[in-house]
Coordinates of C-alpha atoms and ligand atoms in Angstrom, one line a residue:
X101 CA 12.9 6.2 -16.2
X102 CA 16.2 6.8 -18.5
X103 CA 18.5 6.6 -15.3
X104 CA 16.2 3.5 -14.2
X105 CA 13.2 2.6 -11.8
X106 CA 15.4 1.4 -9.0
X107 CA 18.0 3.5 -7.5
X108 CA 20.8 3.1 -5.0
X109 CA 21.2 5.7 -2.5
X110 CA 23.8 5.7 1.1
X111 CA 22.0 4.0 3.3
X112 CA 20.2 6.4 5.9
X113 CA 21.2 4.5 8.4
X114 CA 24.6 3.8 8.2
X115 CA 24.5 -0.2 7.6
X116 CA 27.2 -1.7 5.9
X117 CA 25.8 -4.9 5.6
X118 CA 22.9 -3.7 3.8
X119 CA 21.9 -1.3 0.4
X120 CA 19.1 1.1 0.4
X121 CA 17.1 1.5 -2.8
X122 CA 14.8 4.1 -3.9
X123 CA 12.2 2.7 -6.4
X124 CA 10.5 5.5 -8.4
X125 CA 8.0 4.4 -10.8
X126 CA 4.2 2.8 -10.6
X127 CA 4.6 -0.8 -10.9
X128 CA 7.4 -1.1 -9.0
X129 CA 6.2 0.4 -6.5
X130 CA 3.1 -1.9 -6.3
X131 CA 5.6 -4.8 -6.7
X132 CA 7.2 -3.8 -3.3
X133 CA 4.0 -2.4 -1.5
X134 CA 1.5 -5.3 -2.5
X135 CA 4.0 -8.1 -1.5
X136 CA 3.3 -9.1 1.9
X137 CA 5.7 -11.8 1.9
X138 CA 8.4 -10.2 0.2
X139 CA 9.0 -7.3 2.0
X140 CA 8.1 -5.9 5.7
X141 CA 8.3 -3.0 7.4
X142 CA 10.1 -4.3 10.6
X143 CA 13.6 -5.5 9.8
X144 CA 14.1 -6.8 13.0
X145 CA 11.7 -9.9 11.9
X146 CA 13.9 -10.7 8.8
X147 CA 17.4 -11.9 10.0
X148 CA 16.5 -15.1 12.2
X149 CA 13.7 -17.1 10.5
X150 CA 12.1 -14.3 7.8
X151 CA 8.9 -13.2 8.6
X152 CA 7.5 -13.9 11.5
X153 CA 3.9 -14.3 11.8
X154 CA 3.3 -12.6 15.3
X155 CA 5.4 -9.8 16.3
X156 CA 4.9 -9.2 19.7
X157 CA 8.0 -7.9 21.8
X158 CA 10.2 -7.4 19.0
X159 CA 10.8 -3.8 20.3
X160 CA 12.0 -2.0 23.6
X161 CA 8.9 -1.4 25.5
X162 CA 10.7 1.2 27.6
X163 CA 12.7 3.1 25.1
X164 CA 10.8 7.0 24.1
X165 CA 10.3 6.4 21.3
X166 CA 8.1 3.4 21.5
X167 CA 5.0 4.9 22.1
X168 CA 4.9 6.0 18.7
X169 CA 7.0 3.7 16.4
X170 CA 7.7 0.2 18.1
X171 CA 3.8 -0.8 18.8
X172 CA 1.6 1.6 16.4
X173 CA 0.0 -0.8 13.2
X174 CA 2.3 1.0 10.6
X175 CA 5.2 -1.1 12.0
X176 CA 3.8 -4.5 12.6
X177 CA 3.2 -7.1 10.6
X178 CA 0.8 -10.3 10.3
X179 CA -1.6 -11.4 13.1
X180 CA -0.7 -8.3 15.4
X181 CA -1.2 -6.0 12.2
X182 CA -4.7 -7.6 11.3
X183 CA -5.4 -7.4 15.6
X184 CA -4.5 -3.6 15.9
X185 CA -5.8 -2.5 12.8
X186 CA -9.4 -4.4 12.9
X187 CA -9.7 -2.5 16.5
X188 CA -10.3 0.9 14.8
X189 CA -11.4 0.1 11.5
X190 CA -15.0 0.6 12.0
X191 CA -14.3 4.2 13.2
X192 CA -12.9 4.8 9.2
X193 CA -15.3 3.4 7.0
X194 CA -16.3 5.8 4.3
X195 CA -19.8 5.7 5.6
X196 CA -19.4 6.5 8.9
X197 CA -16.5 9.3 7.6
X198 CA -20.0 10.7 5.8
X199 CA -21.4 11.1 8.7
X200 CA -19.0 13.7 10.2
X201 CA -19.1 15.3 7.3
X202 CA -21.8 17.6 8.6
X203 CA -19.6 18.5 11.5
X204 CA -16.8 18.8 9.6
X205 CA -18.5 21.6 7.8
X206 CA -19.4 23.5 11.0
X207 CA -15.7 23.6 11.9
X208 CA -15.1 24.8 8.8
X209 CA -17.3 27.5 8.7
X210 CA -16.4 28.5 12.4
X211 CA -12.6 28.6 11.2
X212 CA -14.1 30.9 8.6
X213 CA -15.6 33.1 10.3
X214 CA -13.0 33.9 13.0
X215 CA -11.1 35.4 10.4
X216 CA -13.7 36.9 7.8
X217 CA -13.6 40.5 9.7
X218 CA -10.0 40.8 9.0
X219 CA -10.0 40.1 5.3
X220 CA -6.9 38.3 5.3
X221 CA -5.3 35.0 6.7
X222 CA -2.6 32.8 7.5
X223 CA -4.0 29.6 5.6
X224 CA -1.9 27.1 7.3
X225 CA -2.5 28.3 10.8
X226 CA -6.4 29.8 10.9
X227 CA -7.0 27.0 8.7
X228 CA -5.4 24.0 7.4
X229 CA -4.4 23.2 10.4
X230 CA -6.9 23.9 12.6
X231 CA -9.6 22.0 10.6
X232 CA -8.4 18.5 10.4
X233 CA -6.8 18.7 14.2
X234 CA -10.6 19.4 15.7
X235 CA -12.1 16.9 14.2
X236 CA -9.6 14.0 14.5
X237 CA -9.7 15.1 18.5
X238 CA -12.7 15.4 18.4
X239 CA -13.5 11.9 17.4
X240 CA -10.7 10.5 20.3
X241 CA -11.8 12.5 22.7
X242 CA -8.7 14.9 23.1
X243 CA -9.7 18.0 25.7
X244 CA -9.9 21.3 23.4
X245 CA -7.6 23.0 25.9
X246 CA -4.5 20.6 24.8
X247 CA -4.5 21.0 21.5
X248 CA -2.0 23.4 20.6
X249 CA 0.6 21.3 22.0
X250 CA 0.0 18.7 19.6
X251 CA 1.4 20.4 16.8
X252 CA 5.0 20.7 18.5
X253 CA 4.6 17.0 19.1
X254 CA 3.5 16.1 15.8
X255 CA 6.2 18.2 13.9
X256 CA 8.8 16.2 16.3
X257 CA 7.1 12.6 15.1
X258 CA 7.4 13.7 11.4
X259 CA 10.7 13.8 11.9
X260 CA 11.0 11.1 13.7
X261 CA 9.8 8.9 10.3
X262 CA 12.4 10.5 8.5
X263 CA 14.7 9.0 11.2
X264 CA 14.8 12.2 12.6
X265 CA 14.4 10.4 16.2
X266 CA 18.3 9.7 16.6
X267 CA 18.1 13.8 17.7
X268 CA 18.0 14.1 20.8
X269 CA 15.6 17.0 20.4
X270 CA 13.1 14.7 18.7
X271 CA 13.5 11.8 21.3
X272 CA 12.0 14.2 24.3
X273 CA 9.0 15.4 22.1
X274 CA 8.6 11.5 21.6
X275 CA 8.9 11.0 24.9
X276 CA 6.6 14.2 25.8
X277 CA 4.1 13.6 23.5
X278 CA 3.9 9.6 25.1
X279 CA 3.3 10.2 28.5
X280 CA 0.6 13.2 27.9
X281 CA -1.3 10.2 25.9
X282 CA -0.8 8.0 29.0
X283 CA -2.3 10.5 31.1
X284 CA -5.0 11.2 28.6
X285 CA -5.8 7.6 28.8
X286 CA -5.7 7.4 32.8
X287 CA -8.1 10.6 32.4
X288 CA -10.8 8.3 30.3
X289 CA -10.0 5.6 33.1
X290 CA -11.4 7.5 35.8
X291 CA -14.2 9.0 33.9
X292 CA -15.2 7.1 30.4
X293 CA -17.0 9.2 27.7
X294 CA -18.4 8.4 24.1
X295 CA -15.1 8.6 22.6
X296 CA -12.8 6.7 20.3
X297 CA -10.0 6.4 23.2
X298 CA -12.7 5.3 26.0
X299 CA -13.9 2.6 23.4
X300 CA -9.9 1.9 23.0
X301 CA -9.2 1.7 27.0
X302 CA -12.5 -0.6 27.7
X303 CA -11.3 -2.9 24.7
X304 CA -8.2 -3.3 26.5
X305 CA -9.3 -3.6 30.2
X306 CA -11.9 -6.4 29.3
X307 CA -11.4 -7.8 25.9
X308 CA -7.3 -8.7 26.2
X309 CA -6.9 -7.9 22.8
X310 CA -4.9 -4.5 23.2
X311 CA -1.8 -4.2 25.2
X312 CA -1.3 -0.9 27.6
X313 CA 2.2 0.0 25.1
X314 CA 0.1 -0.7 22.0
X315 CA -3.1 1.6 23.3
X316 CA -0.6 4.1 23.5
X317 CA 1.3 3.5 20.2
X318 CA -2.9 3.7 18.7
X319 CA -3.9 6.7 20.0
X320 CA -0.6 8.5 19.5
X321 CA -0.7 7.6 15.7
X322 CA -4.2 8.5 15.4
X323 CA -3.6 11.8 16.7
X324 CA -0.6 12.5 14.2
X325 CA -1.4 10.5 10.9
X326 CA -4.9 12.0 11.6
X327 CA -3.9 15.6 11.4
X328 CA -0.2 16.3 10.1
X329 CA -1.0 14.6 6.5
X330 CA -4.3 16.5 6.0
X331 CA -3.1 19.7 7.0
X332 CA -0.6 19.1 4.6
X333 CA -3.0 18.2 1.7
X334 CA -5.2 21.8 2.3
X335 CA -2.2 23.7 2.9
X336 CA 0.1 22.4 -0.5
X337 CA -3.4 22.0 -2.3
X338 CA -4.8 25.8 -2.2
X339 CA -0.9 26.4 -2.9
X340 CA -0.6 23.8 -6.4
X341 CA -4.3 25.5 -7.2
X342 CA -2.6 29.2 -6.8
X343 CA -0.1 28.2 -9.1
X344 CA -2.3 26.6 -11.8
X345 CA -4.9 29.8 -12.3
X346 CA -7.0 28.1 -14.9
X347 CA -7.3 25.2 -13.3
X348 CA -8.6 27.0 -10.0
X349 CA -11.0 29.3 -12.3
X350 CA -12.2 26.1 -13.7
X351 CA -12.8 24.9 -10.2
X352 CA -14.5 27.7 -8.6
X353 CA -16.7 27.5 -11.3
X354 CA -17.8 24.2 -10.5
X355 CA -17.3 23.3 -7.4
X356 CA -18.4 19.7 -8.1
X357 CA -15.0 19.2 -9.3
X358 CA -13.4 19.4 -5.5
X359 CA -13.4 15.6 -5.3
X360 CA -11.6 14.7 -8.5
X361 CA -9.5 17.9 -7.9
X362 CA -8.5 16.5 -4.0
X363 CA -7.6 13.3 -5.8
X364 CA -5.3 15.1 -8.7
X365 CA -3.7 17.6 -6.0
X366 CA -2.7 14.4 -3.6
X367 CA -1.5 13.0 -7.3
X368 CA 0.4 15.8 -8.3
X369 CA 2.3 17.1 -5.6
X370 CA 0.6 16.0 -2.3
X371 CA 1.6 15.6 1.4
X372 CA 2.8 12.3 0.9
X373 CA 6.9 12.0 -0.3
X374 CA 7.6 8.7 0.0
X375 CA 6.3 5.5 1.6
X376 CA 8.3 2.7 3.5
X377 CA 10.7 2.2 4.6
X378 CA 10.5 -1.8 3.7
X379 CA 12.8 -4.6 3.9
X380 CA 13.1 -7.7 1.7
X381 CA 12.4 -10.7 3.4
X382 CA 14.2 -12.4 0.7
X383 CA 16.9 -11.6 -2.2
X384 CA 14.5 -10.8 -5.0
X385 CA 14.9 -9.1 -8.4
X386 CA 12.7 -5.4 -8.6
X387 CA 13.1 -4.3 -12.6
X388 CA 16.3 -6.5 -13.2
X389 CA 18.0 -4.9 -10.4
X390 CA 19.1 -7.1 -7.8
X391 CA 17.6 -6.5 -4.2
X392 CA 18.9 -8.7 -1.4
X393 CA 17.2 -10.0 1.8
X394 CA 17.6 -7.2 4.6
X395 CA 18.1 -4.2 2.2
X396 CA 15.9 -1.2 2.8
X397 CA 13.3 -0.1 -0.2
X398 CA 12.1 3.5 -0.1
X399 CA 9.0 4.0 -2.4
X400 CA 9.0 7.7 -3.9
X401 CA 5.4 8.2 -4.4
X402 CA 6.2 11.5 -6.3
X403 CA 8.0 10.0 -9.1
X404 CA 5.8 7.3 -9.2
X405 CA 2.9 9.3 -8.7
X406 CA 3.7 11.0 -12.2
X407 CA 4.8 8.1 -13.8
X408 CA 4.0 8.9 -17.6
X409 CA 3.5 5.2 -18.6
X410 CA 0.1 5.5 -16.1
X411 CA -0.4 9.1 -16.4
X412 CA -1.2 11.2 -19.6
X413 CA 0.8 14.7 -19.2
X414 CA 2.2 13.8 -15.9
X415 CA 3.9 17.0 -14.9
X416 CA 0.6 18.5 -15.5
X417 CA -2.4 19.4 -13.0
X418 CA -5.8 18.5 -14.5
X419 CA -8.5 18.5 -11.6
X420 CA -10.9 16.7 -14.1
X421 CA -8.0 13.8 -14.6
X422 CA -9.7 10.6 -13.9
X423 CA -7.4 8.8 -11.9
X424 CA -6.8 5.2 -11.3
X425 CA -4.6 4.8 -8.9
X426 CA -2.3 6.8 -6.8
X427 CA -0.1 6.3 -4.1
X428 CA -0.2 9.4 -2.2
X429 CA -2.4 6.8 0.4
X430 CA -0.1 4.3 0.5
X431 CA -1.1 0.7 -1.0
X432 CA -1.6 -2.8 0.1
X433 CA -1.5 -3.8 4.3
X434 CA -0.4 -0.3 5.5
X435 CA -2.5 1.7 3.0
X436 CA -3.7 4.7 4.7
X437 CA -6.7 3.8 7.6
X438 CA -7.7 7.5 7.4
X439 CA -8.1 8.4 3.5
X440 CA -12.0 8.4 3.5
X441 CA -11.5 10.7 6.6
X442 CA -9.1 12.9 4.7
X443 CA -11.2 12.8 1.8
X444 CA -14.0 14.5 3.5
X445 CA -12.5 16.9 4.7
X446 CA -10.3 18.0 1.9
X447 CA -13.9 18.2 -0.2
X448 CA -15.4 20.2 3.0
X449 CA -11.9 22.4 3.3
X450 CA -11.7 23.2 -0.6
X451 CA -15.4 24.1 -1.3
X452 CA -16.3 25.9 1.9
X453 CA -13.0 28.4 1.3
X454 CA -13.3 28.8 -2.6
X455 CA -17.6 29.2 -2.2
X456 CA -17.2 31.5 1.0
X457 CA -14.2 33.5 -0.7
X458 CA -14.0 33.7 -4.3
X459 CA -11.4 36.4 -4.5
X460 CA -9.0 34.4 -2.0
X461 CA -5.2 34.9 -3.3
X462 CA -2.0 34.7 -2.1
X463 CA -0.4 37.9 0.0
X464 CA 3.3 37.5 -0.9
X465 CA 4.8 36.3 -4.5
X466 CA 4.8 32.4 -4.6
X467 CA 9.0 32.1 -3.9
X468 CA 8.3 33.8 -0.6
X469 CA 6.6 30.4 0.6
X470 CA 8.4 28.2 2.8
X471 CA 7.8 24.7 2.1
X472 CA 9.1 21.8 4.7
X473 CA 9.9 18.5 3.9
X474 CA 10.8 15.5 6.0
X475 CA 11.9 11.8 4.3
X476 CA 8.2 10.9 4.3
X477 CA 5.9 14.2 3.7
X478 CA 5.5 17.8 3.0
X479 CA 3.8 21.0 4.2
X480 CA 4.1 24.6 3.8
X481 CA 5.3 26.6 7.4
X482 CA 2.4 29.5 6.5
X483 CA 0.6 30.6 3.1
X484 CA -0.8 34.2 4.1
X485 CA -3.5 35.2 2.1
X486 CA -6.0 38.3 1.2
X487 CA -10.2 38.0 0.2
Ligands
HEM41 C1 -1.1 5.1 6.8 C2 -1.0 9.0 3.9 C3 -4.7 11.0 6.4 C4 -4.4 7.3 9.6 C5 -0.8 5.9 5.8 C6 0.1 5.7 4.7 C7 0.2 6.8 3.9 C8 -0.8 7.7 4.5 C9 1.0 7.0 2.7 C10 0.9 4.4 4.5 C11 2.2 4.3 5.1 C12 3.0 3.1 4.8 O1 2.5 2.2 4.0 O2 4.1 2.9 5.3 C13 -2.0 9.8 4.3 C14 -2.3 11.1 3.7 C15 -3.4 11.6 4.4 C16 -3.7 10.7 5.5 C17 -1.7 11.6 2.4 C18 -4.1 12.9 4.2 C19 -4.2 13.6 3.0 C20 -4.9 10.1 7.5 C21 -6.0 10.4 8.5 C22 -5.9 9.4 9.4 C23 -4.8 8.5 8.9 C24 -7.0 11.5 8.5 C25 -6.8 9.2 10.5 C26 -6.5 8.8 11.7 C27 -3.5 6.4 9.1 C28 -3.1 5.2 9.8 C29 -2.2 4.5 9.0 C30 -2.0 5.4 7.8 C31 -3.7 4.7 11.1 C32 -1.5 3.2 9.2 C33 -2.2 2.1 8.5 C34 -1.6 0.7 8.7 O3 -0.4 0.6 9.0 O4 -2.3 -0.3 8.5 N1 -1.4 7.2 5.6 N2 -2.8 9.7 5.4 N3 -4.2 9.0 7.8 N4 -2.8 6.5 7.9 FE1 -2.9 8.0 6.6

């Protein structure tokens, strides 16, 4: 807060026409997430007439990458934001999440007790991976036998938000990861089942409300923002909890606490980075700092996530913290679809491995941990652990 709440940084992509801002604290970052008119998150509706309502065709239906970033709901605005996003909505409501949560609890305990014999673990892969990538496929309708590719994909798309997707590396995983979605939806064509994608494909075959491009750009996201961000959450959680003993002691003891803890570890130092990019629609004022129309804003939800004017002891992790508000889901339009879903099974992931294995802890000394970071989220690449 000394050096400011609103920062300038190079812009990422080069533009000399524009500035690029990082904005680091709580109300700032409501300012710029909450304001619908303000800012958007697709510049290419800003320089002709600001925001358009509709924004259909605005992107290259035949580039790569596409699939995933031109026609998905996290880059659309207005009428064809409300349109993609009301299509799946039902699928996420915290009472229907509820419902899985029993199943979510037998994949669980199955990921358990592969490895129980063997008394020790990777927790990334036998786990925190595993867990949120079953049941997200699960729901879609994704064929058990292809989803260890998905993780190769997904790392690529991560990537890609951090505007990773100018390597040409990235661009063919896009590009993979697209047309195996394609296929998957001729697959559900040809033989429908009670699945999220075979509700998708008949939505679009009768009801003209879902272009071929955008079923694509859907089910791709759903399969990465579904899986890659949870993971992430299980994985850096157990890890934050290793490295805060009482606070894990205090846990295990009551494992009542998971919610409020899930809450405090996205607080603290979750999966999510940053949030954004956006673009002001307009020259506007964030904090007295001048912000004009077409620069890029870049919300760092791990600043403001420990912002000590909203949170007592910031730099401390307190599972029984009663939080307000974070941002590690995002806020307003574009706030995360899937958090009751990752809520679930963050409570299921947490108390299943601390009640089934009290004496969990880590293998190797904490700096042996390789964490990974892109512009927009973090993970750890493995966490092995002994019980
Ligand atoms: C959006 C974080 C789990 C689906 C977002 C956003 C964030 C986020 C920060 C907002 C991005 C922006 O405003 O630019 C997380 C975290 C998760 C998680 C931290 C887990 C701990 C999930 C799950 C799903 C999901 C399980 C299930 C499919 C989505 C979708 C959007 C989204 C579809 C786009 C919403 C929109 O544009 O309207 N997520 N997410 N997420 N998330 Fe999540």
């Amino acid at each position: 807060r000394a050096q400011g709440s609103v920062l300038s940084i190079p812009h990422p992509m080069g533009s000399e026409d524009h500035q690029a801002w990082l904005v680091t604290q709580m109300d700032e970052a409501l300012q710029v997430l909450k304001d619908k008119k303000g800012f958007t998150v697709d510049p290419s509706s800003i320089e002709a007439e600001g925001v358009r309502e509709n924004m259909s065709g605005s992107v290259d239906d035949e580039a790569p990458d596409t699939f995933f970033t031109g026609k998905s709901m996290l880059f659309v605005n207005g009428f064809d934001h409300r349109r993609l996003r009301s299509l799946v909505s039902k699928a996420f409501t915290p009472k229907y999440m509820e419902s899985l949560r029993p199943r979510v609890q037998e994949i669980a305990d199955e990921l358990l007790d592969n490895v129980e014999p063997y008394g020790e673990m990777d927790l990334v892969k036998d786990y925190a991976y595993p867990l949120p990538i079953n049941v997200i496929c699960e729901m879609l309708g994704v064929p058990e036998a292809d989803r260890g590719r998905l993780q190769t994909w997904s790392s690529a798309i991560a990537k890609g938000l951090g505007w990773g997707r100018q390597d040409p590396a990235v661009a063919v995983h896009l590009e993979e990861f697209g047309n195996y979605v394609k296929q998957l939806v001729e697959n559900k064509r040809q033989n429908p089942e009670n699945d999220l994608i075979s509700k998708l494909v008949t939505i679009e075959e009768e009801e003209d409300r879902l272009s071929e491009s955008e079923l694509i750009s859907m089910i791709t996201l759903l399969i990465f923002a579904g899986h890659e961000t949870t993971s992430n959450l299980i994985a850096t959680g157990a890890f934050e909890l290793f490295d805060h003993p009482e606070e894990l002691q205090a846990l295990k003891n009551d494992l009542s606490l998971v919610p409020a803890a899930v809450e405090e570890l996205l607080r603290f130092n979750g999966t999510s980075t940053s949030v954004g990019p956006r673009y002001a629609t307009q020259d506007t004022e964030i904090a007295g700092q001048f912000i004009a129309k077409g620069d890029m804003v870049l919300v760092i939800v791990k600043s403001a996530n420990r912002d000590e004017e909203k949170f007592t002891q910031a730099e401390d992790l307190e599972i029984q913290r009663d939080i307000d508000r974070h941002l590690a889901f995002g806020q307003g339009l574009h706030m995360c679809l899937g958090a009751p879903l990752a809520r679930v099974e963050g409570d299921v992931a947490f108390s299943t491995l601390f009640r089934r294995m009290p004496h969990l802890q880590l293998k190797y000394p904490q700096d042996k941990i390789a964490w990974s970071f892109t512009l927009s989220s973090q993970g750890l690449e493995s966490l092995p652990v002994t019980f």
